[in-house]
Each structure stands twice: as C-alpha cells, then as structure tokens.
XYZ file of N, CA, C and O in Angstrom:
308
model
N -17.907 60.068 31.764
C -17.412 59.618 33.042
C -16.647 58.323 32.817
O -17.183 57.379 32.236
N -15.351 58.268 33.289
C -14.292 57.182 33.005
C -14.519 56.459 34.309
O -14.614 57.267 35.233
N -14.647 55.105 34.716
C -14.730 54.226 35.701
C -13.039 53.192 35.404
O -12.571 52.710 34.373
N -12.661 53.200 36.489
C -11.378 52.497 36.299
C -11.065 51.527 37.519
O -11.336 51.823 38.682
N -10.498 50.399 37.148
C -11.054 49.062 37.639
C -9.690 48.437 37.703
O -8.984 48.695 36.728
N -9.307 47.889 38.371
C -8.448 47.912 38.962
C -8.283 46.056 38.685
O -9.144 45.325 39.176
N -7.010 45.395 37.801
C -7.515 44.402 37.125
C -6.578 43.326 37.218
O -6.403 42.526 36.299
N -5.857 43.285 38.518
C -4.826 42.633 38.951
C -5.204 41.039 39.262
O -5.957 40.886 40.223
N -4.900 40.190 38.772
C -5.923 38.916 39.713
C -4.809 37.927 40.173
O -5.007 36.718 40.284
N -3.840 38.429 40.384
C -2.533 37.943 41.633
C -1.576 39.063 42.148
O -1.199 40.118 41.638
N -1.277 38.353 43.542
C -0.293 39.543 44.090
C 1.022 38.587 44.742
O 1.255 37.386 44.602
N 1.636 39.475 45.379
C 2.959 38.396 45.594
C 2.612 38.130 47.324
O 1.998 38.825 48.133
N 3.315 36.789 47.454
C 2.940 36.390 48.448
C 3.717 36.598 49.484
O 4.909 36.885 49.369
N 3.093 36.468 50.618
C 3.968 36.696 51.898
C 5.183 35.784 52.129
O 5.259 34.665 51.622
N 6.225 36.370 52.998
C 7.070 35.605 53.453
C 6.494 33.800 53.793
O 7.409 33.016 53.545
N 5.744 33.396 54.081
C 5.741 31.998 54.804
C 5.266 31.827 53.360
O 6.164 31.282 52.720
N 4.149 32.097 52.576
C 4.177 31.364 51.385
C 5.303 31.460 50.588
O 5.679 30.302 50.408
N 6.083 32.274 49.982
C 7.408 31.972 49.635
C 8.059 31.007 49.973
O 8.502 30.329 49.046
N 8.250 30.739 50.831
C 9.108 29.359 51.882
C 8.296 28.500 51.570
O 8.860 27.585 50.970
N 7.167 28.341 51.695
C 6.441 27.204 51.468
C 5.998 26.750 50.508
O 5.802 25.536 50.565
N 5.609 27.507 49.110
C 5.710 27.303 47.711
C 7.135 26.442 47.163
O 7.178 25.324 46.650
N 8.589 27.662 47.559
C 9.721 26.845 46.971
C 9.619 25.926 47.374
O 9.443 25.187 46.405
N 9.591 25.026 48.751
C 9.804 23.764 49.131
C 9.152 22.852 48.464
O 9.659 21.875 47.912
N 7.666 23.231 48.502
C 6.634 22.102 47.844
C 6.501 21.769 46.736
O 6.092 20.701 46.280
N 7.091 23.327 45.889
C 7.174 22.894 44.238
C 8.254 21.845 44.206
O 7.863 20.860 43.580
N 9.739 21.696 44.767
C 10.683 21.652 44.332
C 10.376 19.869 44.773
O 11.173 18.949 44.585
N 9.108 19.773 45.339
C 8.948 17.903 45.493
C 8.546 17.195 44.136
O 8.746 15.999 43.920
N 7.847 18.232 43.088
C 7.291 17.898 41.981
C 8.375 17.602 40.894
O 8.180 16.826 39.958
N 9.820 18.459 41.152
C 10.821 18.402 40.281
C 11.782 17.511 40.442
O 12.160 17.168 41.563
N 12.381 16.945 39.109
C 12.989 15.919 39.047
C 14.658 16.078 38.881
O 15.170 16.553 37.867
N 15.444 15.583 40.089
C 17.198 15.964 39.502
C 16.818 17.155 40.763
O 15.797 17.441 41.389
N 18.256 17.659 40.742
C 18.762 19.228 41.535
C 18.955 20.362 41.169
O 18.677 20.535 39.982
N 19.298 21.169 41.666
C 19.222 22.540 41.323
C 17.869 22.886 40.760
O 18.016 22.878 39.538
N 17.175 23.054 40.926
C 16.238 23.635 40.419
C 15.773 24.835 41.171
O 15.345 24.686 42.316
N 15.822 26.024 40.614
C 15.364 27.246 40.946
C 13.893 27.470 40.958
O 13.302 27.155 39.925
N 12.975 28.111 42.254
C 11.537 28.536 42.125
C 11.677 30.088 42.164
O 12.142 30.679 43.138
N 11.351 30.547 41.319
C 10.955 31.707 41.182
C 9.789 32.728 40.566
O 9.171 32.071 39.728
N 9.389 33.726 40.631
C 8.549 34.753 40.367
C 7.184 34.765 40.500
O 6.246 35.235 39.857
N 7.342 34.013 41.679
C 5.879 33.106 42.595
C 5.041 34.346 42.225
O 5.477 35.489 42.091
N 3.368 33.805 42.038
C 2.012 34.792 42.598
C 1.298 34.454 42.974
O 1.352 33.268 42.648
N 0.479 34.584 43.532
C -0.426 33.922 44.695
C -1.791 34.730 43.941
O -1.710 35.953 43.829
N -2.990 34.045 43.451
C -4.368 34.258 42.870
C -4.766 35.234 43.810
O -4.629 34.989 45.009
N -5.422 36.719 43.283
C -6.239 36.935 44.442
C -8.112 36.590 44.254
O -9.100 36.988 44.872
N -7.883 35.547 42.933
C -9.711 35.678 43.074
C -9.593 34.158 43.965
O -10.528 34.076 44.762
N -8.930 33.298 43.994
C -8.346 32.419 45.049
C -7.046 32.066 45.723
O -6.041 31.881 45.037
N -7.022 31.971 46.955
C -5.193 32.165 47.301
C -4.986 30.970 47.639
O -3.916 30.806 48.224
N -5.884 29.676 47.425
C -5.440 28.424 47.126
C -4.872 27.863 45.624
O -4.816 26.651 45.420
N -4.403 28.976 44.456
C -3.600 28.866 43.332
C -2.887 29.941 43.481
O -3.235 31.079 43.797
N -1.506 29.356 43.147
C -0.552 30.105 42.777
C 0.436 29.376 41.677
O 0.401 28.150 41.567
N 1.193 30.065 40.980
C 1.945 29.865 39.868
C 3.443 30.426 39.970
O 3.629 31.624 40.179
N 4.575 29.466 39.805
C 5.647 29.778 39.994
C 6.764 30.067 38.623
O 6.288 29.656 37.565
N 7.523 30.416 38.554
C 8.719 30.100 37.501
C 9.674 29.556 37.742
O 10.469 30.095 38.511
N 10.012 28.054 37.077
C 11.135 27.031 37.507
C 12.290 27.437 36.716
O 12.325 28.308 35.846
N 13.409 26.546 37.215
C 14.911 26.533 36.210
C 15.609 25.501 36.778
O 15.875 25.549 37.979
N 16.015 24.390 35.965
C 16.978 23.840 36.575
C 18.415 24.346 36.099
O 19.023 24.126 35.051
N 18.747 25.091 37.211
C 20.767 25.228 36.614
C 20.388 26.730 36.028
O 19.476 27.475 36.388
N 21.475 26.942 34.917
C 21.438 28.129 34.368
C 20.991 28.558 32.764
O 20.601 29.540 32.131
N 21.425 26.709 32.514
C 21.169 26.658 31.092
C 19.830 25.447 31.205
O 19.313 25.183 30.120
N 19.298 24.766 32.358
C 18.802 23.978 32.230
C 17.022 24.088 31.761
O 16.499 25.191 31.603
N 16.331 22.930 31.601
C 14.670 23.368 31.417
C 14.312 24.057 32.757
O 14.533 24.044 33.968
N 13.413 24.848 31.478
C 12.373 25.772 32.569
C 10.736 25.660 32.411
O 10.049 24.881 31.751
N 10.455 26.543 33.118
C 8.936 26.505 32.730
C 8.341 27.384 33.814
O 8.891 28.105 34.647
N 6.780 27.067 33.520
C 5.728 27.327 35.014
C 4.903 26.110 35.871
O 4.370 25.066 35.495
N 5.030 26.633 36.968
C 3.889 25.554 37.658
C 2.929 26.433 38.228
O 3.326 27.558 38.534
N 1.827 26.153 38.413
C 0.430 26.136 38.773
C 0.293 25.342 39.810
O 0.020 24.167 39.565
N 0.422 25.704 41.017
C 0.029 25.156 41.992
C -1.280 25.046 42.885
O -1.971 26.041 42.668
N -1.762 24.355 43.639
C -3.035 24.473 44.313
C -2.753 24.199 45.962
O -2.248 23.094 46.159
N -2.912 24.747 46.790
C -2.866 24.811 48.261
C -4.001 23.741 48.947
O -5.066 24.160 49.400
N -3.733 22.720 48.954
C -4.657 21.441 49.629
C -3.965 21.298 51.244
O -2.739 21.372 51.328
N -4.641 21.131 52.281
C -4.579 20.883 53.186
C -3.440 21.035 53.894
O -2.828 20.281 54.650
N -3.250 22.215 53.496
C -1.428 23.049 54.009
C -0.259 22.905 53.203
O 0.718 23.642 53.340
N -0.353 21.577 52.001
C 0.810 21.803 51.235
C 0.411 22.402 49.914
O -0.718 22.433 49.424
N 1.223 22.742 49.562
C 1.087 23.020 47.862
C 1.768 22.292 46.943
O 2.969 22.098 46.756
N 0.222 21.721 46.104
C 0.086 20.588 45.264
C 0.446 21.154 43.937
O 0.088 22.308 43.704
N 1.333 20.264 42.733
C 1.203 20.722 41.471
C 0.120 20.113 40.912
O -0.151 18.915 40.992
N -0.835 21.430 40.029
C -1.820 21.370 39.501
C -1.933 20.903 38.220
O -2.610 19.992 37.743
N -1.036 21.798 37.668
C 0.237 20.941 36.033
C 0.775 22.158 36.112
O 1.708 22.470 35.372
C-alpha cells in the first residue's frame, strides 16, 4: 500500500499580498529599479514569505525572506 503526501510547504499568494510584498520588500532595497519577483507565501506559516529580487537587467539579485509583523512585511535576511 503506497501512501502519498502531498509535500508543498508554500503556495502563491493572493492578489493583496502580491501588492503588498512588492512594496514592502522594495523598502529594504537600496538604489531603483529593483524588480520583486516569484513571491511564495509559507503554508506551514503565512507570516513568511520569500521573494526573488533584481535590480535592472544586468543588476544584483538574490532572495528575501520576509516575515509579516503587524501588517507590513519585514525583511527577515
């Protein structure tokens, strides 16, 4: 007997967190242009989520790890 488990532990977030992730990350980043993208929102908590940055096209990138404190979303590192 095969048991299958279902092993996802983020999903994508709704419209208002979208909007509200890009904005709040983009307070943590330094300079302009910076792109937020390929947001997920934790489902074993939906006070973390993790984004993918870019500044520009050629510029640094990375991830942020965010945490949802008291309606904004904080960078975690």
């Amino acid at each position: 007997m095969g048991l299958s488990v279902d092993a996802h532990a983020s999903r994508s977030p709704t419209r208002q967190e979208t909007k509200e992730i890009r904005e709040d990350a983009k307070l943590y980043l330094r300079g302009s242009g910076w792109r937020v993208s390929g947001i997920r929102v934790s489902t074993v908590s939906d006070h973390y989520a993790k984004a993918a940055v870019q500044q520009g096209k050629r510029g640094p990138a990375g991830e942020m790890i965010l945490h949802l404190r008291h309606g904004i979303w904080h960078e975690a590192f």
